[in-house]
Tab-separated table of C-alpha atoms and ligand atoms in Angstrom:
chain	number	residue	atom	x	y	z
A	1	UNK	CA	0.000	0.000	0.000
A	2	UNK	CA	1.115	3.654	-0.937
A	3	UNK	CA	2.528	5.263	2.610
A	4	UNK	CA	1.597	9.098	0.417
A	5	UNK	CA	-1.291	9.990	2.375
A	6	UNK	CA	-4.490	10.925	0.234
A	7	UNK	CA	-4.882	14.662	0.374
A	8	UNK	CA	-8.972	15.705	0.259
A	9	UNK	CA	-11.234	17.096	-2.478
A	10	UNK	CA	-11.754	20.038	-0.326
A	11	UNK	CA	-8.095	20.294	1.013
A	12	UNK	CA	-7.149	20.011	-2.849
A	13	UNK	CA	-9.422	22.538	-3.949
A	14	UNK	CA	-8.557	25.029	-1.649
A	15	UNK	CA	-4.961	24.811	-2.221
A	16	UNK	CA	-5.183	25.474	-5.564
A	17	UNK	CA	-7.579	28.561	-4.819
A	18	UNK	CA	-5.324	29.996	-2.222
A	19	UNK	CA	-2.723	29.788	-5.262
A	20	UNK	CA	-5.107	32.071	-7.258
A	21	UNK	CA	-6.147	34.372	-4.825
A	22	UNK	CA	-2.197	35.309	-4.094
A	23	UNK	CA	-1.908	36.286	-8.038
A	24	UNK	CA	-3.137	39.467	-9.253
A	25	UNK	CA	-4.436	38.835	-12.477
A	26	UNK	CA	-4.128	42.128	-13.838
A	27	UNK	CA	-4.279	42.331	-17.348
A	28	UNK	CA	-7.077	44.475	-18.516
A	29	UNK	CA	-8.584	45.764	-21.932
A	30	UNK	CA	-11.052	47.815	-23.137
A	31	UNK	CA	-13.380	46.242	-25.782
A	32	UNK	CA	-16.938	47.889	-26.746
A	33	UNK	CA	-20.085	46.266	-25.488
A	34	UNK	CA	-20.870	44.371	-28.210
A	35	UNK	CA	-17.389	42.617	-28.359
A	36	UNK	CA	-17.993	41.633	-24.398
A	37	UNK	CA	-20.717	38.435	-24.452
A	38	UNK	CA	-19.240	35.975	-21.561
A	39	UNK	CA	-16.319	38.528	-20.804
A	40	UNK	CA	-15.331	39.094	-17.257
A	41	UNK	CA	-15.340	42.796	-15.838
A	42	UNK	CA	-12.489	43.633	-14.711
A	43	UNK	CA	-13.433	46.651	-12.994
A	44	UNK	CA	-16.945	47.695	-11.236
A	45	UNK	CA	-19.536	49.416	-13.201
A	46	UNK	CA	-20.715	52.496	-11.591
A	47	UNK	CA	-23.676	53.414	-12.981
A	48	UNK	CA	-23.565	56.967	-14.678
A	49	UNK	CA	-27.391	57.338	-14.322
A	50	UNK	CA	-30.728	56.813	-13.604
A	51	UNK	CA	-32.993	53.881	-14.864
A	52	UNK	CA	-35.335	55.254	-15.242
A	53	UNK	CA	-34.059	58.094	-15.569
A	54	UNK	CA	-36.761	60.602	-15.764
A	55	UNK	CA	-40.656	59.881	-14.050
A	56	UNK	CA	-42.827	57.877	-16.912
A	57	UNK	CA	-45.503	55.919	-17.962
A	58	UNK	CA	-45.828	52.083	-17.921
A	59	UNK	CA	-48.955	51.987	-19.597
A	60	UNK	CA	-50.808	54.228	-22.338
A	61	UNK	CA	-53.277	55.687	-19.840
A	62	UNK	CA	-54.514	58.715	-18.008
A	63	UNK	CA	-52.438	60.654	-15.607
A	64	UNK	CA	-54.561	61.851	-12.850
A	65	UNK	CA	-53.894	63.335	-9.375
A	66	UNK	CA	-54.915	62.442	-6.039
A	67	UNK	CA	-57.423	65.330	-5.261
A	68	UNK	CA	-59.525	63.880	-8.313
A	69	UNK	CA	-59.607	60.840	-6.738
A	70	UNK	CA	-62.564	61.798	-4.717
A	71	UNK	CA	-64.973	62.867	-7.585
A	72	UNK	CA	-66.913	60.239	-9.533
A	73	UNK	CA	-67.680	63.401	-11.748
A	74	UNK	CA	-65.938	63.307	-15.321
A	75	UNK	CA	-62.657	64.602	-15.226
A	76	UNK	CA	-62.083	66.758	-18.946
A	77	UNK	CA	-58.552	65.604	-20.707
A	78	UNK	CA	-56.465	68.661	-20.327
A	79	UNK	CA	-53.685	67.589	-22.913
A	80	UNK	CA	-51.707	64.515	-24.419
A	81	UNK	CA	-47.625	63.727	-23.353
A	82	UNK	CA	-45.948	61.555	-25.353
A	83	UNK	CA	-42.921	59.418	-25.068
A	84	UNK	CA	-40.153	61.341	-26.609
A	85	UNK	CA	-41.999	64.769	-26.754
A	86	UNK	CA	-42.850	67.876	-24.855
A	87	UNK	CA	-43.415	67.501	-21.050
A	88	UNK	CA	-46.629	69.686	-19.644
A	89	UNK	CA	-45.555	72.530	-17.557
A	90	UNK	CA	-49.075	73.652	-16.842
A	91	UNK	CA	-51.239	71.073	-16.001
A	92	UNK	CA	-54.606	72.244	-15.264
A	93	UNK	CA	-56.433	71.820	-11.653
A	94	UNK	CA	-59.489	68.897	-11.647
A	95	UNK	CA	-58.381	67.480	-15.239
A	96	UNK	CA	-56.091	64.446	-16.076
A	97	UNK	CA	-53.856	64.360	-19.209
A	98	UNK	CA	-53.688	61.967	-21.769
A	99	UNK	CA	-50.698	59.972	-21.411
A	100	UNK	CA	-48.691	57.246	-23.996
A	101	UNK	CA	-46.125	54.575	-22.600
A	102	UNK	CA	-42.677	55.808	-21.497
A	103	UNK	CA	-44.060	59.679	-21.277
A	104	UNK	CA	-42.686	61.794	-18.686
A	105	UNK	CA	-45.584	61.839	-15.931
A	106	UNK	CA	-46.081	65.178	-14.053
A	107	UNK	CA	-44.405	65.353	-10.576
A	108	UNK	CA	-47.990	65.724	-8.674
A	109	UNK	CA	-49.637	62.807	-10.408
A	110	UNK	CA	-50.741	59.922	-8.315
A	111	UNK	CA	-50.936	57.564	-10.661
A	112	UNK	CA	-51.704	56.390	-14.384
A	113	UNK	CA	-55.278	54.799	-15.084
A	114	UNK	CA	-54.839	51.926	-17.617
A	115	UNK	CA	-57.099	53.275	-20.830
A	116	UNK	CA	-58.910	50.005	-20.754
A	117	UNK	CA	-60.460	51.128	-17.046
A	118	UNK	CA	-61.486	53.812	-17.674
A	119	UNK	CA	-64.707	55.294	-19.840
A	120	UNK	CA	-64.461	57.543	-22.325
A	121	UNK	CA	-66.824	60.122	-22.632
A	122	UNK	CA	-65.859	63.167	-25.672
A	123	UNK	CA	-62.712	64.784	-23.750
A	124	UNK	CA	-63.506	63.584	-20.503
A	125	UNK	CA	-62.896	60.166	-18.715
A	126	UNK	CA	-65.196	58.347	-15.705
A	127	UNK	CA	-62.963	56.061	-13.632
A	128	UNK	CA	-63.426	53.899	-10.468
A	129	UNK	CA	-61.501	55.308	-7.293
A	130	UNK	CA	-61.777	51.827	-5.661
A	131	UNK	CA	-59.382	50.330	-8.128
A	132	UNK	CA	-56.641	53.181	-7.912
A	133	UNK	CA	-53.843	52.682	-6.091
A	134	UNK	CA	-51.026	55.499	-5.555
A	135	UNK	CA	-47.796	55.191	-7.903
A	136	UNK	CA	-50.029	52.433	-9.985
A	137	UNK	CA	-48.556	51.935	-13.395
A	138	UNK	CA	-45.458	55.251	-12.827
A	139	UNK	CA	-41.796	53.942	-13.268
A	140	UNK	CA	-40.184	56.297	-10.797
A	141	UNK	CA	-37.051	57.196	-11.178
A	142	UNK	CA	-33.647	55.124	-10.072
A	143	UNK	CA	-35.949	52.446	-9.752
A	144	UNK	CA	-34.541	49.752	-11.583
A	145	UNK	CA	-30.708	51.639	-11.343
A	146	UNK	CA	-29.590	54.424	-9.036
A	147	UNK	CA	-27.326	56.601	-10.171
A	148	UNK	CA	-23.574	56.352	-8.469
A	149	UNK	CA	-24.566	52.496	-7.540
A	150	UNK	CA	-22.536	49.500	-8.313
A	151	UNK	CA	-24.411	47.906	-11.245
A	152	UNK	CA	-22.034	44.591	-11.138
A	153	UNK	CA	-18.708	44.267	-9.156
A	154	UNK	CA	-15.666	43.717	-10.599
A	155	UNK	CA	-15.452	39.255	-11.429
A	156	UNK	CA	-19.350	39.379	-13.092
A	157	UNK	CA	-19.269	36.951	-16.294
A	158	UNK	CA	-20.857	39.742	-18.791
A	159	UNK	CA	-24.062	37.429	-20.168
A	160	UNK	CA	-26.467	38.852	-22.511
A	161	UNK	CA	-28.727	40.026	-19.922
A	162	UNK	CA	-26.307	41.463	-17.621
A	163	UNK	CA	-24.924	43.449	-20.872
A	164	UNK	CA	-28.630	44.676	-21.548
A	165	UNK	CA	-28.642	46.504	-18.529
A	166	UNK	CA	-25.498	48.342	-19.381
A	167	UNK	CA	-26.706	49.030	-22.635
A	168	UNK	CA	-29.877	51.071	-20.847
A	169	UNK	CA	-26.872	53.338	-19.272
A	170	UNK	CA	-25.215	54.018	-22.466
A	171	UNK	CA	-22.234	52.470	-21.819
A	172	UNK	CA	-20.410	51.338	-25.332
A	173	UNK	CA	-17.042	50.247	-23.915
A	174	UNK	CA	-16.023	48.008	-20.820
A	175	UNK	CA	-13.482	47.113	-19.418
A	176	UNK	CA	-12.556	43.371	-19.030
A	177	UNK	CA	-10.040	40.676	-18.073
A	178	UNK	CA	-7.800	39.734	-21.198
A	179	UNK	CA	-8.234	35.918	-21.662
A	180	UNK	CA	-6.054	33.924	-19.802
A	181	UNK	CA	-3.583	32.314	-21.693
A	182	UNK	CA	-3.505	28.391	-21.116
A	183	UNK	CA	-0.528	25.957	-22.999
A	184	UNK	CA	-1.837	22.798	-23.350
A	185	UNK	CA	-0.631	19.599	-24.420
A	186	UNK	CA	-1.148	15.634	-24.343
A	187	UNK	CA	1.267	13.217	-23.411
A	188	UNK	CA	1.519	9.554	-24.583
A	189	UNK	CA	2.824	7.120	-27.596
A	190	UNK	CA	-0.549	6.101	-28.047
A	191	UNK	CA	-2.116	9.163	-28.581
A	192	UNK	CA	-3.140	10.230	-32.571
A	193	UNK	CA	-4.715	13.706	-33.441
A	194	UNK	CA	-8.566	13.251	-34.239
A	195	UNK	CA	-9.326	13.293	-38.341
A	196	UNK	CA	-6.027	11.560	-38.518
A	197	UNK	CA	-6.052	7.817	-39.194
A	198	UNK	CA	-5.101	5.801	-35.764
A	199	UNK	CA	-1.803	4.320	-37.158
A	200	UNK	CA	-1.938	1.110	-35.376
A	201	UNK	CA	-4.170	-1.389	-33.627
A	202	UNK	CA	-3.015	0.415	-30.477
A	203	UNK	CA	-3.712	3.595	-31.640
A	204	UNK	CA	-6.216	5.950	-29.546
A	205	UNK	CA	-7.466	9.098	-30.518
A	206	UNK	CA	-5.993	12.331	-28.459
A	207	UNK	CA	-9.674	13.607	-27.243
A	208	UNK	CA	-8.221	14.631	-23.781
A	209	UNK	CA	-6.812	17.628	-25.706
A	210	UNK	CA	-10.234	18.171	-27.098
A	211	UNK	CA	-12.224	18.509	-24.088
A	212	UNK	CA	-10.164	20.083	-22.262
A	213	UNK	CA	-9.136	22.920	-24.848
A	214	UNK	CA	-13.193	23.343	-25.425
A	215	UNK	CA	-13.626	23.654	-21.300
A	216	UNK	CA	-10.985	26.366	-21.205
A	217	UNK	CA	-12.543	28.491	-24.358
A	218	UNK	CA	-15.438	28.440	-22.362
A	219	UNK	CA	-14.165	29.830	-19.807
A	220	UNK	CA	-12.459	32.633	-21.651
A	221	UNK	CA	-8.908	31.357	-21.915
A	222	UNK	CA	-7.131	32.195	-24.996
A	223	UNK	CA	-5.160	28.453	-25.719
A	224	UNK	CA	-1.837	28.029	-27.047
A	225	UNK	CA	-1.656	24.377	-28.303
A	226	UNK	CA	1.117	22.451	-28.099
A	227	UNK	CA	-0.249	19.351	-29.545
A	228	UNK	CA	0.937	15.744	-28.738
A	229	UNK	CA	4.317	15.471	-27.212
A	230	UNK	CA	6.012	11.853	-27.499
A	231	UNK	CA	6.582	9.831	-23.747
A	232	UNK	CA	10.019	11.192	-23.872
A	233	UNK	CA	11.839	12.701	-20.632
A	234	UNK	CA	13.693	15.624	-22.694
A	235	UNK	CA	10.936	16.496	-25.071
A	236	UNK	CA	8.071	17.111	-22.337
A	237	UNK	CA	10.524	19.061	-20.418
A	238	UNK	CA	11.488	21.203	-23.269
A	239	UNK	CA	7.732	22.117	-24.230
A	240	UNK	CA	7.313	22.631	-20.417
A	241	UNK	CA	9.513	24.959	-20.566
A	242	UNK	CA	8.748	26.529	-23.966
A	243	UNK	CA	4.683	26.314	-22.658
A	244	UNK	CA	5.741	28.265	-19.542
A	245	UNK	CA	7.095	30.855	-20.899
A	246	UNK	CA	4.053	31.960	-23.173
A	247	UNK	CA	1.268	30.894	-20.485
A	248	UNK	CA	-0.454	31.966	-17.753
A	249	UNK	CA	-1.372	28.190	-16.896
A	250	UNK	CA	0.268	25.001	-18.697
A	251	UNK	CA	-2.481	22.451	-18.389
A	252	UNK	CA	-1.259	18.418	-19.609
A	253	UNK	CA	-2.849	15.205	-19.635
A	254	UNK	CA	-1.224	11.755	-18.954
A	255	UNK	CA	1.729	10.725	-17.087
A	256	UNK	CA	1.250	11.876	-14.054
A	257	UNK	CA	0.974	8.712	-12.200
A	258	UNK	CA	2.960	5.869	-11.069
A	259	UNK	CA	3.424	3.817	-14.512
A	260	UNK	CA	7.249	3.901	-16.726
A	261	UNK	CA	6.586	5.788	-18.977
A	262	UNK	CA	5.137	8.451	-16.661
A	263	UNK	CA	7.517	11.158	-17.594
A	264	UNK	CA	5.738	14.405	-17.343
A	265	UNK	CA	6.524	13.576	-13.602
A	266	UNK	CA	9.879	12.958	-14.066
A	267	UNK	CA	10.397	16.591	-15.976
A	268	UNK	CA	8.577	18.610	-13.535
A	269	UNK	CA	10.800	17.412	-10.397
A	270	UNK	CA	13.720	18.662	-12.830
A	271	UNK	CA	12.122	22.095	-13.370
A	272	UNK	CA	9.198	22.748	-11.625
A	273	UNK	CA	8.117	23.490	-8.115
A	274	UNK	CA	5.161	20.867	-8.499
A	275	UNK	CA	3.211	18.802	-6.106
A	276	UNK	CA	1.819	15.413	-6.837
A	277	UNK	CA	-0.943	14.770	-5.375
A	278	UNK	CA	-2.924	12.003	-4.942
A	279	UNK	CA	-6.611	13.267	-4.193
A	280	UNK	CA	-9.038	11.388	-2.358
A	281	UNK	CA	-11.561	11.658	-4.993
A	282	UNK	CA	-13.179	9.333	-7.876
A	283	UNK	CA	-12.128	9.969	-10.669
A	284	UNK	CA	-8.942	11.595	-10.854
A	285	UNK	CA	-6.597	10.496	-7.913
A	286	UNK	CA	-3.285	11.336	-9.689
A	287	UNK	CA	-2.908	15.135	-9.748
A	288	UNK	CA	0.102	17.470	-10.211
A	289	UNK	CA	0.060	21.066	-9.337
A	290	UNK	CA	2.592	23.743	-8.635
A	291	UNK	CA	4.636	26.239	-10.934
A	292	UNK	CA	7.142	26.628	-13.764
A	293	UNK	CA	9.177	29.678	-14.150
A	294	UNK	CA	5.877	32.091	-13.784
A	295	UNK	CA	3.198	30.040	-14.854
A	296	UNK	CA	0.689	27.881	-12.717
A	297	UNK	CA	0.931	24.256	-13.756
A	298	UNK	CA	-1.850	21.505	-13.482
A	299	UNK	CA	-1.080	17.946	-14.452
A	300	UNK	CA	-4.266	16.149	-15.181
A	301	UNK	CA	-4.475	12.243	-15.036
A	302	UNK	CA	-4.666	10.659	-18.839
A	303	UNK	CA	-8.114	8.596	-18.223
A	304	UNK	CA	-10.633	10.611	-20.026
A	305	UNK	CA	-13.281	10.774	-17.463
A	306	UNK	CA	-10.608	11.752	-14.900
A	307	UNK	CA	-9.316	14.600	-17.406
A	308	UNK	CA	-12.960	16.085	-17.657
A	309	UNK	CA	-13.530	15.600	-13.923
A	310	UNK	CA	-10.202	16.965	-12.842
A	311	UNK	CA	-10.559	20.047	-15.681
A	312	UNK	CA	-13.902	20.616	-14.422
A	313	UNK	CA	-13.227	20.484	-10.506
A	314	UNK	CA	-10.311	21.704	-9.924
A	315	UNK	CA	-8.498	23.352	-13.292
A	316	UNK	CA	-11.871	25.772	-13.606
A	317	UNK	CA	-12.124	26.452	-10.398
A	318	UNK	CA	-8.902	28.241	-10.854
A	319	UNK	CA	-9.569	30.019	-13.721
A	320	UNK	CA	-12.359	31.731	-11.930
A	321	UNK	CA	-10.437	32.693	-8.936
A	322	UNK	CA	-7.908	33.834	-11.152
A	323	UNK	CA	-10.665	36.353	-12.793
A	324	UNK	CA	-12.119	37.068	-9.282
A	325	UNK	CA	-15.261	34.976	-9.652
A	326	UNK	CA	-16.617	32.264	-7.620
A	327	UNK	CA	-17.094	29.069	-8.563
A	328	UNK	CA	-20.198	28.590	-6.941
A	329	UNK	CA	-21.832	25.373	-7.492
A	330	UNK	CA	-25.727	24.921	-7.503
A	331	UNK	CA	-25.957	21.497	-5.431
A	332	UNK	CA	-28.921	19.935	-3.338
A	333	UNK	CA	-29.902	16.900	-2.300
A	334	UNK	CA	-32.279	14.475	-3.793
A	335	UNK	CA	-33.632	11.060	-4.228
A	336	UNK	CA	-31.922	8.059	-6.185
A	337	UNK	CA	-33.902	5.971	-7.873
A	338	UNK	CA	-30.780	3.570	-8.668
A	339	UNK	CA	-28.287	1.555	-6.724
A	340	UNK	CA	-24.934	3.033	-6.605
A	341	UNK	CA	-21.897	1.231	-6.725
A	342	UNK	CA	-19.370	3.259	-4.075
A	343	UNK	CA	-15.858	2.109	-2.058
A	344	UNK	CA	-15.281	3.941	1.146
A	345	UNK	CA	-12.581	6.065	1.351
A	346	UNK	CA	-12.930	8.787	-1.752
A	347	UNK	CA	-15.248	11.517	-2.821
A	348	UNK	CA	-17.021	10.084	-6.347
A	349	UNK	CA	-18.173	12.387	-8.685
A	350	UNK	CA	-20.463	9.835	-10.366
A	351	UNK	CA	-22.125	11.442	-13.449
A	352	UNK	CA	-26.212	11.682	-13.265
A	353	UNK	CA	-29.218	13.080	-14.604
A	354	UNK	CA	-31.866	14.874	-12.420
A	355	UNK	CA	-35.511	14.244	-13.860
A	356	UNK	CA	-39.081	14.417	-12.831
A	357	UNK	CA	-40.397	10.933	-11.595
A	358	UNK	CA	-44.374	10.086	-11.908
A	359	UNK	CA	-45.367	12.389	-9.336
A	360	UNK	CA	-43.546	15.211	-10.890
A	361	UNK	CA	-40.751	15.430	-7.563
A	362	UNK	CA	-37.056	15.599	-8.877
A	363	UNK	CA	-35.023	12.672	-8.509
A	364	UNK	CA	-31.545	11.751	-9.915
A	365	UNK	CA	-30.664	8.359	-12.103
A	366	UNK	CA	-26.937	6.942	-12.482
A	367	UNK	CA	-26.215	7.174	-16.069
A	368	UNK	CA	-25.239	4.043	-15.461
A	369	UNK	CA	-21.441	2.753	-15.733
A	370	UNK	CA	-19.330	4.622	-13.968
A	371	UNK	CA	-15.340	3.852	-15.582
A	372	UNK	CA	-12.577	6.662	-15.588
A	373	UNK	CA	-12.900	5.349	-19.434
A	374	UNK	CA	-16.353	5.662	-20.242
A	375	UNK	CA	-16.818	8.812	-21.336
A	376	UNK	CA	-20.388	8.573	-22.716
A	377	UNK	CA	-21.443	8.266	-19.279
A	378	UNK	CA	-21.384	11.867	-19.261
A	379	UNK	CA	-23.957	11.693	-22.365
A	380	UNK	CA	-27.425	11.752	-20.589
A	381	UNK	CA	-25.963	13.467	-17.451
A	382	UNK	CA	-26.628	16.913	-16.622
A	383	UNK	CA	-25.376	16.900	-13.282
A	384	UNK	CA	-22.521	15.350	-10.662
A	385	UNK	CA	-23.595	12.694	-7.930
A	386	UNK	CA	-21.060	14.029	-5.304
A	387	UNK	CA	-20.829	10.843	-2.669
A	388	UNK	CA	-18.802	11.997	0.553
A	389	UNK	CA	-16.075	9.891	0.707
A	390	UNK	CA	-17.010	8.222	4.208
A	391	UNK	CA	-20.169	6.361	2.051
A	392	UNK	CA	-20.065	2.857	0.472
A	393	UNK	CA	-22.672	1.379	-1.625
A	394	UNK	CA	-26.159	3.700	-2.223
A	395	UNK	CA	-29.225	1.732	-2.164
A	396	UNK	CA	-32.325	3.385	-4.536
A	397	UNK	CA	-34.347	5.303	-2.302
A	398	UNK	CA	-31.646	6.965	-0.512
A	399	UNK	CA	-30.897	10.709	-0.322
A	400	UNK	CA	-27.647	11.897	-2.421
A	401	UNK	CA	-25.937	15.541	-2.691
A	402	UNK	CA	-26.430	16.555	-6.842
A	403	UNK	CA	-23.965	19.289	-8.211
A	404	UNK	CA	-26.047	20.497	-11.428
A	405	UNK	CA	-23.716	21.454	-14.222
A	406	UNK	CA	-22.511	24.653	-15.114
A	407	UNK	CA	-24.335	25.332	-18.468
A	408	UNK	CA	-20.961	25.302	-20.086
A	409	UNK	CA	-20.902	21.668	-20.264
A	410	UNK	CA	-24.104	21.196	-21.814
B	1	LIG	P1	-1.654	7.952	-18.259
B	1	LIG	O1	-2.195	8.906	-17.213
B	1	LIG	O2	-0.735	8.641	-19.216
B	1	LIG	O3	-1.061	6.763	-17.611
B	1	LIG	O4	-2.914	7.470	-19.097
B	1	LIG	C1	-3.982	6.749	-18.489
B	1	LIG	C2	-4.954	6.234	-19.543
B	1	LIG	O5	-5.518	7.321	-20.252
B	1	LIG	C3	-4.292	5.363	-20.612
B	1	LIG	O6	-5.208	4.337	-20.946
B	1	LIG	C4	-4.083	6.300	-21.769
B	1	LIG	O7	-4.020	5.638	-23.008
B	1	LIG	C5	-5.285	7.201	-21.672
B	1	LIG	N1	-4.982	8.524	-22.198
B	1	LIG	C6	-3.881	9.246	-21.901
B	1	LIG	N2	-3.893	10.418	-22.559
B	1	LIG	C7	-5.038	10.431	-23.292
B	1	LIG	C8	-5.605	11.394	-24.202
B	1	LIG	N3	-4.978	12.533	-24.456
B	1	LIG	N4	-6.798	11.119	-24.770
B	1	LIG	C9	-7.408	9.944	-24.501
B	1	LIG	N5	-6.926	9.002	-23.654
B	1	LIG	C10	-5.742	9.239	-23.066
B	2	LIG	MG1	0.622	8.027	-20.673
């Protein structure tokens, strides 16, 4: 038995953030708005206005103040506002005005009558005082922004919506986090390019590079791609070194456990401040993390499953910190309706899919074998089946923690 003592998901995890927070990611640019979809903010937004910024109208409608609230009498139409147009300066006592959707509305006005409640009689309305209630249908001012507030702090992923909003301010630049730049490369003999023809009967396809180069696009890393490197002790360390020196992060796969031809190991004791680690998690024991020259370094086991586990847990995790978000995670527990096959001792991120059952409560479903290898277990899933480490085998019926996704993997 291996004397190394297994270091925990959570110990793990928070090593590798403490890394992150130390480094002040600093590099900043300023792009215009429409350039920024899934950027990071690198800065907070101060909001230069109001939203609303002026008093106005959420309906087309009758402005009408609170005095006339007490006749039942018809009030006469003094005059019609208009989005976009004049504002009334002299608004006539015991009348209401005429008013259209996103008009400025009069400071004394109590509220907006819908048109459909009200009757129309020539230039004169009848309306029910019951029904009225004050500030009904006005968008006040600074309601939806305040001027001089923080609109999103600095870390906020810049979605579509979020970039809506700033668009309402009139914002047309931003400033954001340049991407992080992230060498990559796969180790092993075995490994051929996909589209190329596997050479030999032992031949497997390189998809490790695949996934884990889509993961890190996703997350807004610009990737310098190193491609296959042979399992040879001087060429890994040379594109180690070579990947270090252009990279913010050098991310491998393969050869980073205990096997011969394990070499990536081998190079990084010769140049590297790295720590192997063996995690007590399921998949992806064999991890390696640390530094070369100035760049962060994280040696991902070769498995596939264990590559997209490891890249997901712990390599993105880092990448967040690094851009000041948080990698919250949107877990709860739930329900399985199927046996799970689990060995005391590690934390198993077991790949499953939360669904209705007949009685419309959520409940999750293996996605059935679980292998570092089988990748198309992740197929059907749309979530993790986090079992604590202390569990062994899950009978149906019992209560599991579910990490949904991040909607980046889906
Ligand atoms: P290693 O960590 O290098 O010992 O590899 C463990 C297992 O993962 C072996 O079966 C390898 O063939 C496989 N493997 C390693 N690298 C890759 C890759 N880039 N893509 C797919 N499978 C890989
Ligand atoms: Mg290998």
């Amino acid at each position: 038995m291996s004397s190394t003592p297994l270091l925990s998901f959570s110990e793990a995890k928070n090593l590798i953030l403490q890394t992150a927070q130390s480094i002040n990611y600093q590099q900043t640019e300023s792009i215009k708005l429409f350039d920024a979809v899934n950027r990071i903010a690198a800065k907070p937004i101060i909001s230069p206005m109001n939203i609303p910024s002026f008093d106005n109208s959420a309906m087309d409608g009758y402005a009408i103040r609170e005095a006339d609230l007490q006749n039942s009498h018809l009030l006469p139409i003094a005059d019609s506002v208009f989005a976009g147009q004049k504002q009334i300066n002299n608004w006539p006592k015991n009348s209401c005005l005429r008013i259209m959707t996103g008009a400025v509305v009069p400071k004394d006005a109590y509220a907006v009558i819908m048109q459909e409640n009200v009757q129309k009689i020539d230039q004169a309305i009848r309306f029910d005082p019951e029904k009225i209630k004050a500030g009904q249908n006005i968008r006040y001012i600074g309601e939806s922004v305040c001027a001089g507030s923080e609109v999103f702090p600095a870390g906020e992923k810049l979605t579509i919506a979020k970039l809506t909003t700033l668009a309402t301010l009139g914002l047309s630049e931003i400033t954001v986090y340049k991407p992080i730049k992230v060498a990559i490369f796969s180790t092993g003999d075995e490994l051929t390019p996909i589209g190329e023809k596997l050479p030999s009967v032992n031949s497997i396809y390189d998809s490790n590079r695949f996934t884990v180069q889509l993961m890190l696009k996703a997350l807004g890393c610009e990737i310098i791609d190193f491609g296959i490197i042979k399992d040879d002790l001087d060429l890994i360390s040379n594109t180690l070194k070579q990947a270090s020196k252009e990279a913010d992060i050098v991310v491998t796969s393969g050869g980073v456990s205990v096997g011969d031809a394990d070499y990536t190991k081998m190079a990084l004791a010769q140049i590297g401040e790295i720590d192997f680690w063996k995690i007590a998690m399921k998949p992806g024991k064999p991890f390696a993390f640390g530094k070369i020259n100035n760049a962060l370094f994280c040696g991902l086991p070769g498995n596939p499953v264990s590559t997209f586990v490891t890249c997901y847990q712990l390599v993105r995790p880092l990448i967040l910190a690094l851009y000041k978000q948080n990698s919250h995670t949107n877990t709860f527990i739930l329900k399985t309706v199927s046996n799970l096959k689990k060995s005391v001792g590690r934390l198993d991120f077991q790949r499953g899919y939360v669904h209705a059952n007949e009685n419309g409560e959520l409940v999750v479903s293996s996605t059935g074998e679980q292998g570092s290898h089988i990748t198309s277990s992740f197929n059907q899933a749309n979530c993790f089946i986090v079992l604590e480490a202390e569990r062994g085998n899950i009978t149906q019926g019992e209560l599991v923690t579910v990490e949904m996704f991040d909607s980046f993997l889906l």
